[in-house]
Short mmCIF file of C-alpha atoms and ligand atoms in Angstrom, two decimals:
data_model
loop_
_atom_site.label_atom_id
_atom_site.label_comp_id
_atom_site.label_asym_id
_atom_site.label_seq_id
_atom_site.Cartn_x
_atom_site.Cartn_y
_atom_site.Cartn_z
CA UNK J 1 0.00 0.00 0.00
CA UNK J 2 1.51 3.29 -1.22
CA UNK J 3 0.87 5.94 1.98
CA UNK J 4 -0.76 9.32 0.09
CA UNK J 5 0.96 12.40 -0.04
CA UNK J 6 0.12 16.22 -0.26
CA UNK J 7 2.78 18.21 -0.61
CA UNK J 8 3.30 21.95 -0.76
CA UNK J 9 5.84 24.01 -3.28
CA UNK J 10 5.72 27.63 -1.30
CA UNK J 11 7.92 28.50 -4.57
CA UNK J 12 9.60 32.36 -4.04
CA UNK J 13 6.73 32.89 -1.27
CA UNK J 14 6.93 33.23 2.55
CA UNK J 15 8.96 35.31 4.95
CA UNK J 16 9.86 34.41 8.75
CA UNK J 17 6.19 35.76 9.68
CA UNK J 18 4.35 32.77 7.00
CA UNK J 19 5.71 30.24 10.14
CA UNK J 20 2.29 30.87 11.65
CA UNK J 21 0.31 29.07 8.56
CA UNK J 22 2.35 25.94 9.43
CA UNK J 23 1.65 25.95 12.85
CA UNK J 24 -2.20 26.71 12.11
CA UNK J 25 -1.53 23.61 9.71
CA UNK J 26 0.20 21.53 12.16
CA UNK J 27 -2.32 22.11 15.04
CA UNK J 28 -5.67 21.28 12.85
CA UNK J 29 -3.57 18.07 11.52
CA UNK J 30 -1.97 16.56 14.12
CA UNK J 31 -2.16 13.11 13.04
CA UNK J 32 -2.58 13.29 9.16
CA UNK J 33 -3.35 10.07 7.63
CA UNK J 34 -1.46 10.79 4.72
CA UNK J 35 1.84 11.99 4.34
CA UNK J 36 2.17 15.99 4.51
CA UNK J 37 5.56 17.59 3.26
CA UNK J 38 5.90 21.49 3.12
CA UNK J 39 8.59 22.44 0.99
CA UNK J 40 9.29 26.39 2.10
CA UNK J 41 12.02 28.52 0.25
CA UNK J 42 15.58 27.47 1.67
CA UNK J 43 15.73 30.60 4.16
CA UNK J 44 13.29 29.17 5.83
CA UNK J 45 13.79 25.89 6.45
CA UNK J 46 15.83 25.76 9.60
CA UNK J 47 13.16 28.01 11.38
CA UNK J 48 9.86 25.64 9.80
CA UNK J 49 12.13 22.55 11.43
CA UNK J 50 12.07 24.26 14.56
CA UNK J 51 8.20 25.00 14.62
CA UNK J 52 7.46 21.94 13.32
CA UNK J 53 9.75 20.05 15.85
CA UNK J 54 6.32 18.02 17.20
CA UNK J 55 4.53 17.63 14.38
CA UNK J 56 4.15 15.36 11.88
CA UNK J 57 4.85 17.19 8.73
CA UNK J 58 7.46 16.69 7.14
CA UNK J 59 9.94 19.47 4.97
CA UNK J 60 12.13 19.95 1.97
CA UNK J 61 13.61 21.44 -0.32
CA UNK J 62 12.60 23.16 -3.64
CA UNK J 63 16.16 22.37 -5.46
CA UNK J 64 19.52 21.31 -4.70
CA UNK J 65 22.59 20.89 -6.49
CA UNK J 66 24.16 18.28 -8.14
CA UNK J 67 27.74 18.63 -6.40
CA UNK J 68 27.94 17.31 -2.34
CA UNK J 69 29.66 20.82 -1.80
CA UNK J 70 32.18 23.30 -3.74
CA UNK J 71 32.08 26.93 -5.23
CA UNK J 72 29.11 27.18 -6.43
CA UNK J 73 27.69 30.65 -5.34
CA UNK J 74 23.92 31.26 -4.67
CA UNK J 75 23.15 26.98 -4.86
CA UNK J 76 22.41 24.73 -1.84
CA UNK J 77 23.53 21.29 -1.03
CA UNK J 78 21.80 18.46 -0.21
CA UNK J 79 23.36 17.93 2.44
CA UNK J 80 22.39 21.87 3.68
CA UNK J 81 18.87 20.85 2.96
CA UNK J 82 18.95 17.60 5.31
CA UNK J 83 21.15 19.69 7.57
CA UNK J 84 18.90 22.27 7.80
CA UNK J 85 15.65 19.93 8.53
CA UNK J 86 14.88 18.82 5.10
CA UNK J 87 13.73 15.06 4.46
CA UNK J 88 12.45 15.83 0.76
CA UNK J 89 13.31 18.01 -2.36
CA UNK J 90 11.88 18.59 -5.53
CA UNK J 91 14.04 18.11 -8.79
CA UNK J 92 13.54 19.32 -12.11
CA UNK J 93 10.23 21.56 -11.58
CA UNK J 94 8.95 22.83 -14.30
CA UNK J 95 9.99 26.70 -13.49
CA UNK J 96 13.80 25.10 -13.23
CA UNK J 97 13.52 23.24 -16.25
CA UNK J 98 12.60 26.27 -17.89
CA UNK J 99 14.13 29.66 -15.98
CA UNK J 100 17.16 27.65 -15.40
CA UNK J 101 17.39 25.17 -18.45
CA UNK J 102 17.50 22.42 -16.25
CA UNK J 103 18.04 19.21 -18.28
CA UNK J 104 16.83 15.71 -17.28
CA UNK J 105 20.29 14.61 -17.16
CA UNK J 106 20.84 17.21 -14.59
CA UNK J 107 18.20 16.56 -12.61
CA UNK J 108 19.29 13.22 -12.25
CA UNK J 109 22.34 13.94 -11.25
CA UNK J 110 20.60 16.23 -8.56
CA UNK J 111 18.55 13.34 -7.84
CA UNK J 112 21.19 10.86 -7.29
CA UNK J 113 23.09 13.34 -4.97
CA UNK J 114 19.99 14.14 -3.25
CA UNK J 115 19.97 10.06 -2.10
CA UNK J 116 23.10 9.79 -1.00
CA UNK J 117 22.20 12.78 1.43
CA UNK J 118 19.54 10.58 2.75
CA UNK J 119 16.59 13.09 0.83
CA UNK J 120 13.77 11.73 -0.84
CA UNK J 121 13.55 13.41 -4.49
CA UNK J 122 10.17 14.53 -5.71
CA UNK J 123 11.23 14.66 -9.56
CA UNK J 124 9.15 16.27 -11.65
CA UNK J 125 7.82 16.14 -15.19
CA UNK J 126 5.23 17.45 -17.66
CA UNK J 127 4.31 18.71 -21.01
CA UNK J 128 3.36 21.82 -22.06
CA UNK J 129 0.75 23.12 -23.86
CA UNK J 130 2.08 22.94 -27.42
CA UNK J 131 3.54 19.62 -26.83
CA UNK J 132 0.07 18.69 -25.33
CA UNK J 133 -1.38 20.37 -28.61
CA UNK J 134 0.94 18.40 -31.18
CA UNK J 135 -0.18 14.78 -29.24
CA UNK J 136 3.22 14.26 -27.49
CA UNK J 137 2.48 14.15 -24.08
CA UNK J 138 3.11 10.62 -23.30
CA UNK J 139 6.44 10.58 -25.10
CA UNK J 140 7.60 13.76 -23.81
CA UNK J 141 7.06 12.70 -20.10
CA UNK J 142 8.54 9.16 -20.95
CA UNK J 143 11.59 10.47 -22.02
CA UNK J 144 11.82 13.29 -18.54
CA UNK J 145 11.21 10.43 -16.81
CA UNK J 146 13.45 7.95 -17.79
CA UNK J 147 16.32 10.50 -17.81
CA UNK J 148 15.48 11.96 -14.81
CA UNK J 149 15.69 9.48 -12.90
CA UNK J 150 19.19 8.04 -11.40
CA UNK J 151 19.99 4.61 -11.35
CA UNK J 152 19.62 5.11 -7.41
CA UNK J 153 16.03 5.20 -7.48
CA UNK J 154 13.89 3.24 -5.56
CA UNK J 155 10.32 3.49 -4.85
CA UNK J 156 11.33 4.72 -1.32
CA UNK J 157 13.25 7.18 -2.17
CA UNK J 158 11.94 8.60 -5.29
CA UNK J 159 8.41 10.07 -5.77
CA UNK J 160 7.30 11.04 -8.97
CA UNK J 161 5.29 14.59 -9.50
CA UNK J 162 2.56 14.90 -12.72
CA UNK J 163 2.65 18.48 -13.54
CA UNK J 164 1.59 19.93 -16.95
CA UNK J 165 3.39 23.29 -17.51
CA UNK J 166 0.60 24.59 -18.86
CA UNK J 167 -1.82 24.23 -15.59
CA UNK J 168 0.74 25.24 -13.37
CA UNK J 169 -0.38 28.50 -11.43
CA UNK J 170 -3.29 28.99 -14.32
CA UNK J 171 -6.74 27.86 -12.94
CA UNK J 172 -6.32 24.85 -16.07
CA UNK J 173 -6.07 21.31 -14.95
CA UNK J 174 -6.64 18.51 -17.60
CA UNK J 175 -9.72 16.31 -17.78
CA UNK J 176 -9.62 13.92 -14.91
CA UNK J 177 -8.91 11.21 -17.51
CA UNK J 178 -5.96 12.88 -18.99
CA UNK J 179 -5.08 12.89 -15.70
CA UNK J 180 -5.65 8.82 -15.28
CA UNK J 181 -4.06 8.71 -19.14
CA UNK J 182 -0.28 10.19 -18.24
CA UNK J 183 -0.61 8.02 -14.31
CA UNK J 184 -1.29 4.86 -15.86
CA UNK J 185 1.30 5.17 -18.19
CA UNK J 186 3.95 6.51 -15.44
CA UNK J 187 2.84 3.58 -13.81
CA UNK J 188 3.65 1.43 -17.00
CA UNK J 189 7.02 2.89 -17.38
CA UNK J 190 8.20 2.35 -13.94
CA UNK J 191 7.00 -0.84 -14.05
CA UNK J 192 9.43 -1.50 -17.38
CA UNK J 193 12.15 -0.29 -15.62
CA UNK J 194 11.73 -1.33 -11.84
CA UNK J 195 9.65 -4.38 -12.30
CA UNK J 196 7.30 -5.07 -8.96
CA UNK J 197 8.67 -2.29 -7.53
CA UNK J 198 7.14 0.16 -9.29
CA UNK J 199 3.95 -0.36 -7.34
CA UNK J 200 5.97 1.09 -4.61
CA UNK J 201 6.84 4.52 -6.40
CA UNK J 202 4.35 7.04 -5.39
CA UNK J 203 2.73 9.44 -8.33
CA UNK J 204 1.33 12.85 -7.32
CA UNK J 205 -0.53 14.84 -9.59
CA UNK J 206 0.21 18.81 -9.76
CA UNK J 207 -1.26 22.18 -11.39
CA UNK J 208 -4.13 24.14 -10.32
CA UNK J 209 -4.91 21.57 -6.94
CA UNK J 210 -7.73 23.57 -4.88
CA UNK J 211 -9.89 22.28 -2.00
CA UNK J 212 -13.26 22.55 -4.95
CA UNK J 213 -11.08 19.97 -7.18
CA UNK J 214 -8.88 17.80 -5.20
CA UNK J 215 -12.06 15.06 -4.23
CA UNK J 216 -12.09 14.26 -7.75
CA UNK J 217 -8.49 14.20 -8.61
CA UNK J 218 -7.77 11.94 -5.35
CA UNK J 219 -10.29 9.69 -6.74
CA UNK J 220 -8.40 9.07 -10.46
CA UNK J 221 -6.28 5.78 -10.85
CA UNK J 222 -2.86 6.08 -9.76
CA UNK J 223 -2.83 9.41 -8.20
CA UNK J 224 -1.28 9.32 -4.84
CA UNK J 225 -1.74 12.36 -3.78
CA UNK J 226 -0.87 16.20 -4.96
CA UNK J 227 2.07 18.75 -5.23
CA UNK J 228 0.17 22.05 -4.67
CA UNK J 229 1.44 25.53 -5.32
CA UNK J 230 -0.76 28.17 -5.01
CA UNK J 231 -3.34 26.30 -2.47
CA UNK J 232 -0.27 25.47 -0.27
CA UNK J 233 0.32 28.90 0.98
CA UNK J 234 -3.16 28.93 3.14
CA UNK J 235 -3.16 26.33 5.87
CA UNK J 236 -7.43 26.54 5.70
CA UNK J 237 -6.79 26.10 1.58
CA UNK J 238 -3.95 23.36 1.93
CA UNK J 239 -5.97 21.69 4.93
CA UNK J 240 -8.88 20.92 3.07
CA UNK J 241 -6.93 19.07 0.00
CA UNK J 242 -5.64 17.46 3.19
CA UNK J 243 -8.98 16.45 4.46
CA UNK J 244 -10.00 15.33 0.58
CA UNK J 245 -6.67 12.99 0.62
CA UNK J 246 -7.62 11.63 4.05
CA UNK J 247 -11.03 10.94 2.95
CA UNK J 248 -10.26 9.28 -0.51
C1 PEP I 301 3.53 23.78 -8.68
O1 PEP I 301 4.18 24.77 -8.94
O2 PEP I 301 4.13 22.72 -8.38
C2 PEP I 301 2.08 23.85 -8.76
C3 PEP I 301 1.41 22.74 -8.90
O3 PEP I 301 1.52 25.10 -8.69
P1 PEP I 301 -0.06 25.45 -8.62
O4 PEP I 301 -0.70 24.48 -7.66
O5 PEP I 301 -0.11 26.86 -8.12
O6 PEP I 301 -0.60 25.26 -10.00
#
């Protein structure tokens, strides 16, 4: 049984005084049935560990990079992130992929450093809308996830993220069964490369999650929970996709 997940990408948002959504969060969830992972801009990661020191919710990072350590001015380590509090970190968002022309070979080397600091990677992939448009999704997000992912992946440490570009931060998400559509064939391709332990790899579906759409998202094959933008930065907004997650 894969355990669900809802997990929040605070992105560029959220200064020293945005502590008090978490603790709102952590004191209406205390006992989440799913997993909950915040993932709060680096700066504020040490205090969020702090705050969240008897809570359940766990933190990470929103990048890291692909060296342990070294001159590499303005990046973070993973070994920072995990030092700092971190447990989790997304690789190869969208907005990296494309304000940073982040490759999937890079994010696998992120990845693969991110495991040997003991972090779970969230890696993510997704079309956008032209690619959608011309009728590549599926081989577009089968070849950002096969080189995305190092050959240190397991289903433990490794959680895959579903997020078209184009619903990203729009209001958009696809039709519930283009939804079921790229999942089942993540599924497929995990299972091509990882065998029976691909059931084990959990598959989260992001863009545009809100408390009015997450019940019926939740309820599409293979989704294991959500990354959430936007609705993450409200602890009522990211506690009721919560409350959907624990209820589906
Ligand atoms: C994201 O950036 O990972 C995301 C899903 O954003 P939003 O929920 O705001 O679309």
């Amino acid at each position: 049984m894969r355990r669900k997940m809802a997990a929040g990408n605070w992105k560029m948002n959220g200064l020293r005084a945005s502590l008090a959504e978490l603790g709102l969060l952590a004191s209406k969830h205390p006992a989440p049935v799913c997993e909950v992972l915040i993932c709060p801009p680096a700066t504020l990661l040490g205090w969020a560990s702090e705050a969240l020191l008897q809570s359940e919710i766990r933190l990470g990072g929103q990048d890291c990079h692909s060296e342990k350590s070294g001159a590499h001015t303005g990046d973070v380590s993973a070994a920072m992130l995990a030092d700092a509090g971190a447990s989790h970190v997304i690789l190869g968002h969208s907005e990296r992929r494309a304000d940073h022309g982040e490759s999937s070979d890079m994010v696998a080397a992120k990845a693969r450093t991110a495991h040997m600091a003991g972090l779970t990677a969230v890696i993510c992939v997704g079309e956008t809308e032209a690619e959608r448009d011309a009728g590549t999704t599926l081989s577009v997000i089968g070849a950002q996830l096969q080189g995305s992912l190092p050959a240190t992946a397991t289903g433990t440490n490794t959680i895959i993220a579903y997020e078209p570009v184009w619903a990203i931060g729009t209001g958009r998400t696809p039709t519930l069964s283009q939804i079921a559509e790229v999942h089942d064939f993540l599924r497929a391709e995990l299972s091509g490369r990882h065998g029976a332990e691909a059931e084990a790899f959990r598959l989260l579906y992001g863009g545009s999650v809100k408390p009015s759409n997450a019940a019926e998202i939740f309820a599409v094959s293979n989704v294991d929970g959500a990354l959430v933008g936007g609705a993450s930065l409200k602890a009522s907004d990211f506690g009721a996709i919560i409350d959907a997650l624990d209820a589906a």
